[in-house]
N, CA, C and O atoms as CSV, one atom per row, in Angstrom:
chain,resi,resn,atom,element,x,y,z
A,1,MET,N,N,-34.865,14.133,-8.583
A,1,MET,CA,C,-35.090,14.889,-7.472
A,1,MET,C,C,-36.527,14.813,-6.823
A,1,MET,O,O,-37.498,14.313,-7.391
A,2,ILE,N,N,-36.536,15.236,-5.868
A,2,ILE,CA,C,-37.933,15.022,-5.044
A,2,ILE,C,C,-38.454,16.720,-4.847
A,2,ILE,O,O,-37.970,17.737,-4.351
A,3,PRO,N,N,-39.366,16.446,-5.352
A,3,PRO,CA,C,-40.338,17.907,-5.377
A,3,PRO,C,C,-40.340,18.653,-3.892
A,3,PRO,O,O,-40.935,18.150,-2.939
A,4,GLY,N,N,-39.756,19.657,-3.815
A,4,GLY,CA,C,-40.195,20.317,-2.460
A,4,GLY,C,C,-38.851,20.013,-1.530
A,4,GLY,O,O,-38.686,20.253,-0.334
A,5,PHE,N,N,-38.085,19.494,-2.346
A,5,PHE,CA,C,-36.808,19.099,-1.462
A,5,PHE,C,C,-35.386,19.986,-1.810
A,5,PHE,O,O,-35.106,20.228,-2.984
A,6,THR,N,N,-34.685,20.357,-0.909
A,6,THR,CA,C,-33.641,21.070,-1.354
A,6,THR,C,C,-32.515,20.436,-0.384
A,6,THR,O,O,-32.847,19.984,0.712
A,7,MET,N,N,-31.336,20.419,-0.769
A,7,MET,CA,C,-30.268,19.726,-0.359
A,7,MET,C,C,-28.932,20.960,-0.190
A,7,MET,O,O,-28.321,21.302,-1.202
A,8,THR,N,N,-28.682,21.386,0.790
A,8,THR,CA,C,-27.383,22.517,0.860
A,8,THR,C,C,-26.537,21.928,1.347
A,8,THR,O,O,-26.713,21.271,2.374
A,9,ILE,N,N,-25.221,22.028,0.633
A,9,ILE,CA,C,-23.633,21.482,1.408
A,9,ILE,C,C,-23.124,22.606,1.901
A,9,ILE,O,O,-23.197,23.658,1.267
A,10,ALA,N,N,-22.714,22.544,2.746
A,10,ALA,CA,C,-21.949,23.629,3.352
A,10,ALA,C,C,-20.958,23.127,4.500
A,10,ALA,O,O,-21.222,23.136,5.702
A,11,PRO,N,N,-19.736,22.676,3.898
A,11,PRO,CA,C,-18.691,21.982,4.535
A,11,PRO,C,C,-18.022,23.015,5.739
A,11,PRO,O,O,-17.686,24.158,5.429
A,12,ASP,N,N,-17.871,22.531,7.062
A,12,ASP,CA,C,-17.046,23.526,7.776
A,12,ASP,C,C,-15.569,23.305,7.194
A,12,ASP,O,O,-15.124,22.489,6.387
A,13,ARG,N,N,-14.935,24.444,7.982
A,13,ARG,CA,C,-13.174,24.590,7.234
A,13,ARG,C,C,-12.659,23.058,7.736
A,13,ARG,O,O,-11.991,22.439,6.908
A,14,ARG,N,N,-12.830,22.634,8.576
A,14,ARG,CA,C,-12.157,20.897,8.757
A,14,ARG,C,C,-12.599,20.115,7.900
A,14,ARG,O,O,-11.916,19.115,7.677
A,15,GLN,N,N,-13.536,20.253,7.340
A,15,GLN,CA,C,-14.127,18.929,6.170
A,15,GLN,C,C,-13.708,19.598,4.919
A,15,GLN,O,O,-13.486,19.040,3.844
A,16,PHE,N,N,-13.624,20.893,5.194
A,16,PHE,CA,C,-13.074,21.483,3.612
A,16,PHE,C,C,-11.219,20.832,3.320
A,16,PHE,O,O,-10.777,20.228,2.342
A,17,ILE,N,N,-10.488,21.282,4.635
A,17,ILE,CA,C,-9.245,20.893,4.687
A,17,ILE,C,C,-9.058,19.158,4.745
A,17,ILE,O,O,-8.004,18.574,4.492
A,18,THR,N,N,-9.840,18.764,4.986
A,18,THR,CA,C,-9.841,17.126,4.920
A,18,THR,C,C,-9.635,16.553,3.745
A,18,THR,O,O,-8.755,15.769,3.389
A,19,GLY,N,N,-10.814,17.163,2.994
A,19,GLY,CA,C,-11.279,16.839,1.746
A,19,GLY,C,C,-10.152,17.671,0.869
A,19,GLY,O,O,-10.241,17.274,-0.293
A,20,ALA,N,N,-9.568,18.245,0.940
A,20,ALA,CA,C,-8.436,19.055,0.333
A,20,ALA,C,C,-7.273,18.310,-0.055
A,20,ALA,O,O,-6.736,18.144,-1.150
A,21,GLY,N,N,-6.995,17.875,1.166
A,21,GLY,CA,C,-5.765,16.914,1.963
A,21,GLY,C,C,-6.010,15.696,1.035
A,21,GLY,O,O,-5.061,15.372,0.321
A,22,ALA,N,N,-7.081,15.024,0.957
A,22,ALA,CA,C,-7.306,13.957,0.126
A,22,ALA,C,C,-6.973,14.457,-1.307
A,22,ALA,O,O,-6.036,13.929,-1.905
A,23,LEU,N,N,-7.518,15.207,-1.742
A,23,LEU,CA,C,-7.505,15.755,-2.952
A,23,LEU,C,C,-5.804,15.682,-3.653
A,23,LEU,O,O,-5.359,15.105,-4.645
A,24,ALA,N,N,-5.184,16.538,-2.632
A,24,ALA,CA,C,-3.845,16.857,-2.741
A,24,ALA,C,C,-2.951,15.491,-2.678
A,24,ALA,O,O,-1.789,15.538,-3.081
A,25,ALA,N,N,-3.425,14.437,-2.237
A,25,ALA,CA,C,-2.820,13.291,-1.816
A,25,ALA,C,C,-3.105,12.671,-3.290
A,25,ALA,O,O,-2.210,12.225,-4.008
A,26,LEU,N,N,-4.221,12.701,-3.574
A,26,LEU,CA,C,-4.464,12.294,-4.884
A,26,LEU,C,C,-3.671,12.636,-6.370
A,26,LEU,O,O,-3.288,11.875,-7.258
A,27,VAL,N,N,-3.619,13.744,-6.270
A,27,VAL,CA,C,-2.922,14.487,-7.491
A,27,VAL,C,C,-1.399,14.275,-7.366
A,27,VAL,O,O,-0.719,14.045,-8.367
A,28,PHE,N,N,-0.869,14.353,-6.128
A,28,PHE,CA,C,0.704,14.332,-6.329
A,28,PHE,C,C,1.315,12.663,-5.774
A,28,PHE,O,O,2.504,12.370,-5.652
A,29,GLY,N,N,0.245,11.833,-5.530
A,29,GLY,CA,C,0.334,10.552,-5.447
A,29,GLY,C,C,1.269,9.670,-6.468
A,29,GLY,O,O,1.708,8.560,-6.167
A,30,PHE,N,N,1.490,10.283,-7.634
A,30,PHE,CA,C,2.636,9.157,-8.715
A,30,PHE,C,C,3.716,10.296,-9.211
A,30,PHE,O,O,3.728,11.527,-9.188
A,31,ARG,N,N,4.495,9.413,-9.607
A,31,ARG,CA,C,5.644,10.369,-10.352
A,31,ARG,C,C,5.862,9.550,-11.827
A,31,ARG,O,O,5.601,8.370,-12.057
A,32,LEU,N,N,6.417,10.555,-12.733
A,32,LEU,CA,C,6.622,9.848,-13.910
A,32,LEU,C,C,8.448,9.733,-14.032
A,32,LEU,O,O,9.090,10.771,-13.873
A,33,ASP,N,N,8.985,8.768,-14.241
A,33,ASP,CA,C,10.229,8.465,-13.800
A,33,ASP,C,C,11.206,7.976,-15.463
A,33,ASP,O,O,11.011,6.996,-16.182
A,34,ALA,N,N,11.931,8.769,-15.572
A,34,ALA,CA,C,12.865,8.444,-16.778
A,34,ALA,C,C,13.902,7.348,-16.498
A,34,ALA,O,O,14.539,6.921,-17.461
A,35,ARG,N,N,14.135,6.844,-15.261
A,35,ARG,CA,C,15.263,5.914,-14.971
A,35,ARG,C,C,14.760,4.638,-15.692
A,35,ARG,O,O,15.515,4.243,-16.581
A,36,GLY,N,N,13.469,3.810,-15.455
A,36,GLY,CA,C,13.351,2.772,-16.104
A,36,GLY,C,C,13.547,2.372,-17.498
A,36,GLY,O,O,13.700,1.207,-17.865
A,37,THR,N,N,13.533,3.618,-18.410
A,37,THR,CA,C,13.850,3.728,-19.930
A,37,THR,C,C,15.061,3.397,-19.778
A,37,THR,O,O,15.349,2.233,-20.058
A,38,ALA,N,N,16.080,4.268,-19.316
A,38,ALA,CA,C,17.422,4.045,-19.177
A,38,ALA,C,C,17.755,2.555,-19.321
A,38,ALA,O,O,18.273,2.056,-20.320
A,39,ALA,N,N,17.370,1.855,-18.122
A,39,ALA,CA,C,17.857,0.842,-17.464
A,39,ALA,C,C,17.493,-0.448,-18.577
A,39,ALA,O,O,18.248,-1.392,-18.810
A,40,ALA,N,N,16.221,-0.235,-19.152
A,40,ALA,CA,C,15.775,-1.145,-20.110
A,40,ALA,C,C,16.669,-1.116,-21.494
A,40,ALA,O,O,16.836,-2.052,-22.276
A,41,ALA,N,N,17.134,0.057,-21.567
A,41,ALA,CA,C,17.820,0.132,-22.801
A,41,ALA,C,C,19.424,-0.417,-22.398
A,41,ALA,O,O,20.247,-0.752,-23.249
A,42,GLY,N,N,19.604,-0.426,-21.300
A,42,GLY,CA,C,21.105,-0.899,-20.817
A,42,GLY,C,C,22.130,0.171,-21.049
A,42,GLY,O,O,23.280,-0.124,-21.375
A,43,VAL,N,N,21.766,1.300,-20.901
A,43,VAL,CA,C,22.696,2.752,-20.982
A,43,VAL,C,C,22.840,3.392,-19.628
A,43,VAL,O,O,21.979,3.323,-18.751
A,44,ASP,N,N,23.795,3.913,-19.539
A,44,ASP,CA,C,23.761,4.759,-18.182
A,44,ASP,C,C,22.788,5.986,-18.089
A,44,ASP,O,O,22.650,6.663,-19.108
A,45,PHE,N,N,22.292,6.235,-17.267
A,45,PHE,CA,C,21.586,7.450,-17.019
A,45,PHE,C,C,22.238,8.725,-16.567
A,45,PHE,O,O,22.485,8.734,-15.361
A,46,ALA,N,N,22.555,9.732,-17.190
A,46,ALA,CA,C,23.432,10.843,-17.078
A,46,ALA,C,C,22.567,12.042,-17.106
A,46,ALA,O,O,22.557,12.709,-18.140
A,47,PRO,N,N,21.684,12.475,-15.885
A,47,PRO,CA,C,20.868,13.787,-15.842
A,47,PRO,C,C,21.882,15.034,-16.086
A,47,PRO,O,O,21.574,16.012,-16.766
A,48,ASN,N,N,23.113,14.866,-15.447
A,48,ASN,CA,C,23.694,16.352,-15.821
A,48,ASN,C,C,25.314,15.970,-15.660
A,48,ASN,O,O,25.614,14.805,-15.399
A,49,ALA,N,N,26.297,16.940,-15.816
A,49,ALA,CA,C,27.396,16.177,-15.997
A,49,ALA,C,C,28.078,15.584,-14.754
A,49,ALA,O,O,29.115,14.952,-14.961
A,50,PHE,N,N,27.590,15.715,-13.358
A,50,PHE,CA,C,27.937,15.088,-12.067
A,50,PHE,C,C,27.571,13.750,-11.766
A,50,PHE,O,O,28.135,13.171,-10.837
A,51,ILE,N,N,26.575,13.116,-12.533
A,51,ILE,CA,C,25.851,12.021,-11.807
A,51,ILE,C,C,25.712,11.061,-13.059
A,51,ILE,O,O,25.268,11.364,-14.167
A,52,ARG,N,N,26.152,9.934,-12.669
A,52,ARG,CA,C,26.006,8.856,-13.468
A,52,ARG,C,C,25.114,7.318,-12.898
A,52,ARG,O,O,25.673,6.740,-11.966
A,53,VAL,N,N,23.986,6.774,-13.349
A,53,VAL,CA,C,23.479,5.815,-12.768
A,53,VAL,C,C,23.647,4.882,-13.623
A,53,VAL,O,O,23.148,5.112,-14.725
A,54,THR,N,N,24.280,3.721,-13.472
A,54,THR,CA,C,24.189,2.278,-14.492
A,54,THR,C,C,23.022,1.663,-14.221
A,54,THR,O,O,22.329,1.941,-13.242
A,55,PRO,N,N,22.696,0.643,-15.225
A,55,PRO,CA,C,21.395,0.042,-14.854
A,55,PRO,C,C,21.278,-1.052,-13.701
A,55,PRO,O,O,20.257,-1.624,-13.319
A,56,ASP,N,N,22.843,-1.223,-13.156
A,56,ASP,CA,C,22.355,-2.015,-11.573
A,56,ASP,C,C,22.198,-1.154,-10.736
A,56,ASP,O,O,22.369,-1.608,-9.605
A,57,SER,N,N,21.895,0.120,-10.764
A,57,SER,CA,C,21.758,1.060,-10.065
A,57,SER,C,C,23.003,1.550,-9.220
A,57,SER,O,O,22.737,2.159,-8.183
A,58,THR,N,N,24.150,1.379,-9.503
A,58,THR,CA,C,25.308,2.516,-9.233
A,58,THR,C,C,25.323,3.579,-9.384
A,58,THR,O,O,25.174,3.967,-10.542
A,59,VAL,N,N,25.485,4.457,-8.440
A,59,VAL,CA,C,25.624,6.031,-9.044
A,59,VAL,C,C,26.768,6.406,-8.778
A,59,VAL,O,O,27.361,6.200,-7.719
A,60,THR,N,N,27.088,6.874,-9.537
A,60,THR,CA,C,28.507,7.378,-9.881
A,60,THR,C,C,28.865,9.018,-9.761
A,60,THR,O,O,28.739,9.548,-10.865
A,61,VAL,N,N,29.225,9.838,-8.845
A,61,VAL,CA,C,29.312,11.008,-8.618
A,61,VAL,C,C,30.649,11.482,-9.058
A,61,VAL,O,O,31.646,10.980,-8.540
A,62,LEU,N,N,30.773,12.495,-10.056
A,62,LEU,CA,C,32.221,12.772,-10.471
A,62,LEU,C,C,32.374,14.434,-9.904
A,62,LEU,O,O,31.563,15.333,-10.123
A,63,ILE,N,N,33.645,14.537,-9.124
A,63,ILE,CA,C,33.619,15.411,-8.368
A,63,ILE,C,C,34.531,16.233,-9.009
A,63,ILE,O,O,35.491,15.621,-9.476
A,64,LYS,N,N,34.525,17.493,-9.183
A,64,LYS,CA,C,35.309,18.427,-9.915
A,64,LYS,C,C,36.424,19.048,-8.568
A,64,LYS,O,O,37.313,19.869,-8.794
A,65,HIS,N,N,36.177,18.534,-7.366
A,65,HIS,CA,C,37.094,19.233,-6.412
A,65,HIS,C,C,38.520,17.827,-6.142
A,65,HIS,O,O,38.359,16.621,-6.327
A,66,LEU,N,N,39.345,18.271,-5.843
A,66,LEU,CA,C,40.418,17.301,-5.351
A,66,LEU,C,C,40.265,17.149,-4.073
A,66,LEU,O,O,39.945,18.160,-3.447
A,67,GLU,N,N,40.453,15.814,-3.292
A,67,GLU,CA,C,40.323,15.236,-2.100
A,67,GLU,C,C,41.664,15.504,-1.505
A,67,GLU,O,O,42.603,14.719,-1.640
A,68,MET,N,N,41.745,16.727,-0.785
A,68,MET,CA,C,42.934,17.062,-0.008
A,68,MET,C,C,42.924,16.978,1.618
A,68,MET,O,O,43.651,17.722,2.277
A,69,GLY,N,N,41.980,15.941,2.280
A,69,GLY,CA,C,41.888,15.661,3.522
A,69,GLY,C,C,40.403,16.070,4.238
A,69,GLY,O,O,39.936,15.884,5.362
A,70,GLN,N,N,39.987,16.613,3.211
A,70,GLN,CA,C,38.721,17.538,4.014
A,70,GLN,C,C,37.488,16.498,3.943
A,70,GLN,O,O,36.639,16.526,4.834
A,71,GLY,N,N,37.395,15.551,2.841
A,71,GLY,CA,C,36.123,14.656,2.924
A,71,GLY,C,C,35.327,15.250,1.958
A,71,GLY,O,O,34.129,15.406,2.190
A,72,VAL,N,N,35.858,15.633,0.824
A,72,VAL,CA,C,35.197,16.388,-0.116
A,72,VAL,C,C,34.097,15.351,-1.048
A,72,VAL,O,O,32.929,15.480,-1.415
A,73,PHE,N,N,35.450,13.963,-1.250
A,73,PHE,CA,C,34.785,12.890,-2.167
A,73,PHE,C,C,33.263,12.359,-1.000
A,73,PHE,O,O,32.149,12.078,-1.443
A,74,THR,N,N,33.579,12.348,0.213
A,74,THR,CA,C,32.469,11.653,1.156
A,74,THR,C,C,31.456,12.534,1.046
A,74,THR,O,O,30.405,12.019,0.666
A,75,GLY,N,N,31.422,13.760,1.266
A,75,GLY,CA,C,30.622,15.211,1.510
A,75,GLY,C,C,29.837,15.053,0.245
A,75,GLY,O,O,28.786,14.426,0.382
A,76,LEU,N,N,30.131,15.505,-1.003
A,76,LEU,CA,C,29.559,15.551,-2.064
A,76,LEU,C,C,28.671,14.139,-2.529
A,76,LEU,O,O,27.607,14.158,-3.148
A,77,ALA,N,N,29.337,13.040,-2.104
A,77,ALA,CA,C,28.546,11.739,-2.912
A,77,ALA,C,C,27.503,11.639,-1.573
A,77,ALA,O,O,26.417,11.136,-1.860
A,78,THR,N,N,27.656,12.009,-0.270
A,78,THR,CA,C,26.555,12.211,0.687
A,78,THR,C,C,25.265,12.938,0.234
A,78,THR,O,O,24.163,12.389,0.225
A,79,ILE,N,N,25.502,14.290,-0.162
A,79,ILE,CA,C,24.311,14.992,-0.923
A,79,ILE,C,C,23.796,14.691,-1.916
A,79,ILE,O,O,22.628,15.051,-2.060
A,80,VAL,N,N,24.475,13.889,-3.030
A,80,VAL,CA,C,23.856,13.076,-4.079
A,80,VAL,C,C,22.795,11.648,-3.318
A,80,VAL,O,O,21.589,11.429,-3.431
A,81,ALA,N,N,23.421,11.213,-2.877
A,81,ALA,CA,C,22.594,9.974,-2.007
A,81,ALA,C,C,21.406,10.516,-1.303
A,81,ALA,O,O,20.237,10.162,-1.457
A,82,GLU,N,N,21.831,11.339,-0.586
A,82,GLU,CA,C,20.435,12.161,-0.194
A,82,GLU,C,C,19.273,12.552,-0.884
A,82,GLU,O,O,18.101,12.523,-0.509
A,83,GLU,N,N,19.773,12.927,-1.959
A,83,GLU,CA,C,18.833,13.658,-2.744
A,83,GLU,C,C,18.090,12.461,-3.419
A,83,GLU,O,O,16.874,12.400,-3.603
A,84,MET,N,N,18.953,11.585,-3.735
A,84,MET,CA,C,18.483,10.521,-4.631
A,84,MET,C,C,17.811,9.247,-3.849
A,84,MET,O,O,17.377,8.250,-4.426
A,85,ASP,N,N,17.804,9.428,-2.643
A,85,ASP,CA,C,17.669,8.407,-1.482
A,85,ASP,C,C,18.068,7.250,-1.986
A,85,ASP,O,O,17.239,6.344,-2.066
A,86,ALA,N,N,19.145,7.082,-2.340
A,86,ALA,CA,C,20.161,6.258,-2.703
A,86,ALA,C,C,20.812,5.309,-1.571
A,86,ALA,O,O,21.160,5.986,-0.604
A,87,ASP,N,N,21.029,4.163,-1.445
A,87,ASP,CA,C,21.471,3.361,-0.826
A,87,ASP,C,C,23.154,3.644,-0.933
A,87,ASP,O,O,23.812,3.656,-1.974
A,88,TRP,N,N,23.617,3.851,0.359
A,88,TRP,CA,C,25.256,4.125,0.497
A,88,TRP,C,C,26.153,2.985,-0.174
A,88,TRP,O,O,27.276,3.313,-0.557
A,89,GLY,N,N,25.736,1.697,-0.336
A,89,GLY,CA,C,26.561,0.896,-1.068
A,89,GLY,C,C,26.524,0.823,-2.399
A,89,GLY,O,O,27.322,0.087,-2.979
A,90,GLN,N,N,25.509,1.640,-3.160
A,90,GLN,CA,C,25.398,2.054,-4.503
A,90,GLN,C,C,26.401,3.248,-4.850
A,90,GLN,O,O,26.723,3.508,-6.009
A,91,MET,N,N,26.801,3.855,-3.885
A,91,MET,CA,C,27.685,5.138,-4.031
A,91,MET,C,C,29.060,4.650,-4.603
A,91,MET,O,O,29.663,3.615,-4.320
A,92,ARG,N,N,29.478,5.842,-5.650
A,92,ARG,CA,C,30.666,5.727,-5.885
A,92,ARG,C,C,31.089,7.303,-6.532
A,92,ARG,O,O,30.346,8.008,-7.216
A,93,ALA,N,N,32.405,7.599,-6.130
A,93,ALA,CA,C,32.957,8.825,-6.363
A,93,ALA,C,C,34.015,8.605,-7.488
A,93,ALA,O,O,34.374,7.461,-7.767
A,94,GLN,N,N,34.458,9.568,-8.060
A,94,GLN,CA,C,35.848,9.337,-8.911
A,94,GLN,C,C,36.059,11.005,-9.268
A,94,GLN,O,O,35.032,11.671,-9.133
A,95,HIS,N,N,37.097,11.630,-9.641
A,95,HIS,CA,C,37.188,12.894,-10.240
A,95,HIS,C,C,36.642,13.213,-11.687
A,95,HIS,O,O,36.551,12.415,-12.620
A,96,ALA,N,N,36.317,14.481,-11.677
A,96,ALA,CA,C,35.693,14.549,-12.993
A,96,ALA,C,C,37.103,14.912,-13.925
A,96,ALA,O,O,38.205,15.322,-13.559
A,97,PRO,N,N,36.608,14.602,-15.188
A,97,PRO,CA,C,37.640,15.035,-16.108
A,97,PRO,C,C,37.965,16.563,-16.347
A,97,PRO,O,O,37.267,17.367,-15.728
A,98,ALA,N,N,38.872,17.005,-17.115
A,98,ALA,CA,C,39.302,18.517,-17.219
A,98,ALA,C,C,38.189,18.978,-18.289
A,98,ALA,O,O,38.271,18.590,-19.455
A,99,ASP,N,N,37.048,19.897,-17.814
A,99,ASP,CA,C,36.222,20.394,-18.725
A,99,ASP,C,C,35.539,21.397,-18.309
A,99,ASP,O,O,35.264,21.398,-17.109
A,100,ALA,N,N,35.163,22.297,-18.978
A,100,ALA,CA,C,34.984,23.739,-18.636
A,100,ALA,C,C,33.468,23.566,-17.567
A,100,ALA,O,O,33.292,24.411,-16.689
A,101,ALA,N,N,32.569,22.550,-17.730
A,101,ALA,CA,C,31.546,22.042,-16.937
A,101,ALA,C,C,32.020,21.779,-15.648
A,101,ALA,O,O,31.120,21.629,-14.822
A,102,TYR,N,N,33.144,21.680,-15.235
A,102,TYR,CA,C,33.444,21.206,-14.082
A,102,TYR,C,C,34.203,22.070,-13.487
A,102,TYR,O,O,34.997,21.667,-12.637
A,103,ASN,N,N,34.097,23.734,-13.880
A,103,ASN,CA,C,34.776,24.797,-13.281
A,103,ASN,C,C,34.166,25.143,-12.072
A,103,ASN,O,O,32.940,25.058,-11.999
A,104,ASN,N,N,34.877,25.551,-11.028
A,104,ASN,CA,C,34.836,26.209,-9.682
A,104,ASN,C,C,33.928,27.483,-10.083
A,104,ASN,O,O,34.369,28.294,-10.897
A,105,THR,N,N,32.673,27.643,-9.508
A,105,THR,CA,C,31.796,28.680,-9.873
A,105,THR,C,C,32.205,30.126,-9.057
A,105,THR,O,O,31.654,31.194,-9.324
A,106,PHE,N,N,33.127,29.995,-8.153
A,106,PHE,CA,C,33.986,31.022,-7.657
A,106,PHE,C,C,34.988,31.339,-8.137
A,106,PHE,O,O,35.121,32.560,-8.222
A,107,PHE,N,N,36.031,30.574,-8.617
A,107,PHE,CA,C,37.139,30.615,-9.173
A,107,PHE,C,C,37.131,31.008,-10.841
A,107,PHE,O,O,37.971,31.773,-11.317
A,108,GLY,N,N,36.087,30.386,-11.624
A,108,GLY,CA,C,35.679,30.683,-12.924
A,108,GLY,C,C,36.708,29.718,-13.610
A,108,GLY,O,O,36.956,29.840,-14.809
A,109,ALA,N,N,37.289,28.785,-12.855
A,109,ALA,CA,C,38.213,27.967,-13.584
A,109,ALA,C,C,38.320,26.438,-12.686
A,109,ALA,O,O,37.879,26.359,-11.540
A,110,GLN,N,N,38.963,25.278,-13.390
A,110,GLN,CA,C,38.562,24.312,-12.830
A,110,GLN,C,C,39.697,24.280,-11.729
A,110,GLN,O,O,40.861,24.534,-12.036
A,111,GLY,N,N,39.289,23.933,-10.322
A,111,GLY,CA,C,40.316,24.301,-9.163
A,111,GLY,C,C,39.797,23.908,-7.679
A,111,GLY,O,O,38.589,23.817,-7.461
A,112,THR,N,N,40.492,23.745,-6.952
A,112,THR,CA,C,40.150,23.453,-5.519
A,112,THR,C,C,40.960,24.381,-4.729
A,112,THR,O,O,42.115,24.688,-5.023
A,113,GLY,N,N,40.325,24.809,-3.736
A,113,GLY,CA,C,40.829,25.749,-2.562
A,113,GLY,C,C,40.014,26.798,-1.546
A,113,GLY,O,O,38.856,27.131,-1.797
A,114,GLY,N,N,40.523,27.139,-0.721
A,114,GLY,CA,C,39.830,28.117,-0.066
A,114,GLY,C,C,38.543,27.581,0.638
A,114,GLY,O,O,37.610,28.290,1.014
A,115,SER,N,N,38.642,26.029,0.777
A,115,SER,CA,C,37.604,25.443,1.415
A,115,SER,C,C,36.268,25.813,0.735
A,115,SER,O,O,35.221,26.169,1.276
A,116,THR,N,N,36.538,25.652,-0.542
A,116,THR,CA,C,35.099,26.009,-1.355
A,116,THR,C,C,34.216,24.794,-1.829
A,116,THR,O,O,33.107,24.992,-2.326
A,117,SER,N,N,34.588,23.895,-1.709
A,117,SER,CA,C,34.572,22.645,-2.263
A,117,SER,C,C,32.980,21.956,-2.371
A,117,SER,O,O,32.463,21.474,-3.379
A,118,ILE,N,N,32.344,22.089,-0.878
A,118,ILE,CA,C,31.221,21.914,-0.586
A,118,ILE,C,C,29.701,23.092,-1.151
A,118,ILE,O,O,28.571,23.078,-1.640
A,119,ALA,N,N,30.707,23.914,-0.654
A,119,ALA,CA,C,29.800,25.479,-0.761
A,119,ALA,C,C,29.534,25.554,-2.312
A,119,ALA,O,O,28.451,25.909,-2.779
A,120,ASN,N,N,30.566,25.207,-3.022
A,120,ASN,CA,C,30.624,25.529,-4.552
A,120,ASN,C,C,29.856,24.334,-5.187
A,120,ASN,O,O,29.219,24.481,-6.229
A,121,SER,N,N,29.933,23.171,-4.541
A,121,SER,CA,C,29.058,22.066,-5.627
A,121,SER,C,C,27.968,21.732,-5.174
A,121,SER,O,O,27.227,21.197,-5.998
A,122,TRP,N,N,27.472,21.876,-3.874
A,122,TRP,CA,C,26.145,21.173,-3.307
A,122,TRP,C,C,24.917,21.434,-4.289
A,122,TRP,O,O,24.232,20.535,-4.776
A,123,GLU,N,N,24.747,22.750,-4.500
A,123,GLU,CA,C,23.437,23.125,-5.417
A,123,GLU,C,C,23.517,22.592,-6.543
A,123,GLU,O,O,22.522,22.013,-6.978
A,124,GLN,N,N,24.693,22.643,-7.297
A,124,GLN,CA,C,24.692,21.716,-8.785
A,124,GLN,C,C,24.587,20.279,-8.475
A,124,GLN,O,O,23.950,19.723,-9.369
A,125,LEU,N,N,24.882,19.645,-7.758
A,125,LEU,CA,C,24.553,18.694,-7.261
A,125,LEU,C,C,23.189,17.977,-6.931
A,125,LEU,O,O,22.700,16.886,-7.223
A,126,ARG,N,N,22.798,19.048,-6.207
A,126,ARG,CA,C,21.176,18.809,-5.668
A,126,ARG,C,C,20.232,18.961,-7.356
A,126,ARG,O,O,19.393,18.076,-7.530
A,127,GLN,N,N,20.326,19.631,-8.078
A,127,GLN,CA,C,19.848,20.074,-9.321
A,127,GLN,C,C,20.010,18.965,-10.206
A,127,GLN,O,O,19.670,19.062,-11.385
């Protein structure tokens, strides 16, 4: 310290926002990812009942609705590909097995009808 010398730091609004933006980038500039551990172990990564990721990065979406010409397999697989930022060549779709985990949330039972497939499934797949 220099005797008789005082220093005041008073950033203006623009300097404060610029500094806060740099701090936010520093805080959010990383992520923790469980995919590496599953791939290293040679097992499929299954974060929920609808998604399976194999060690070779193939993503299989288990579709709980029947394909009846409305493009349900394509539409629901596209939602997952977008959320996972996956290449379309990695995506696969297959019918889900008979299980209560795949019940239509509108009907309370496993079934397809009333053009509910996308509206019924998109949030489950996004999560």
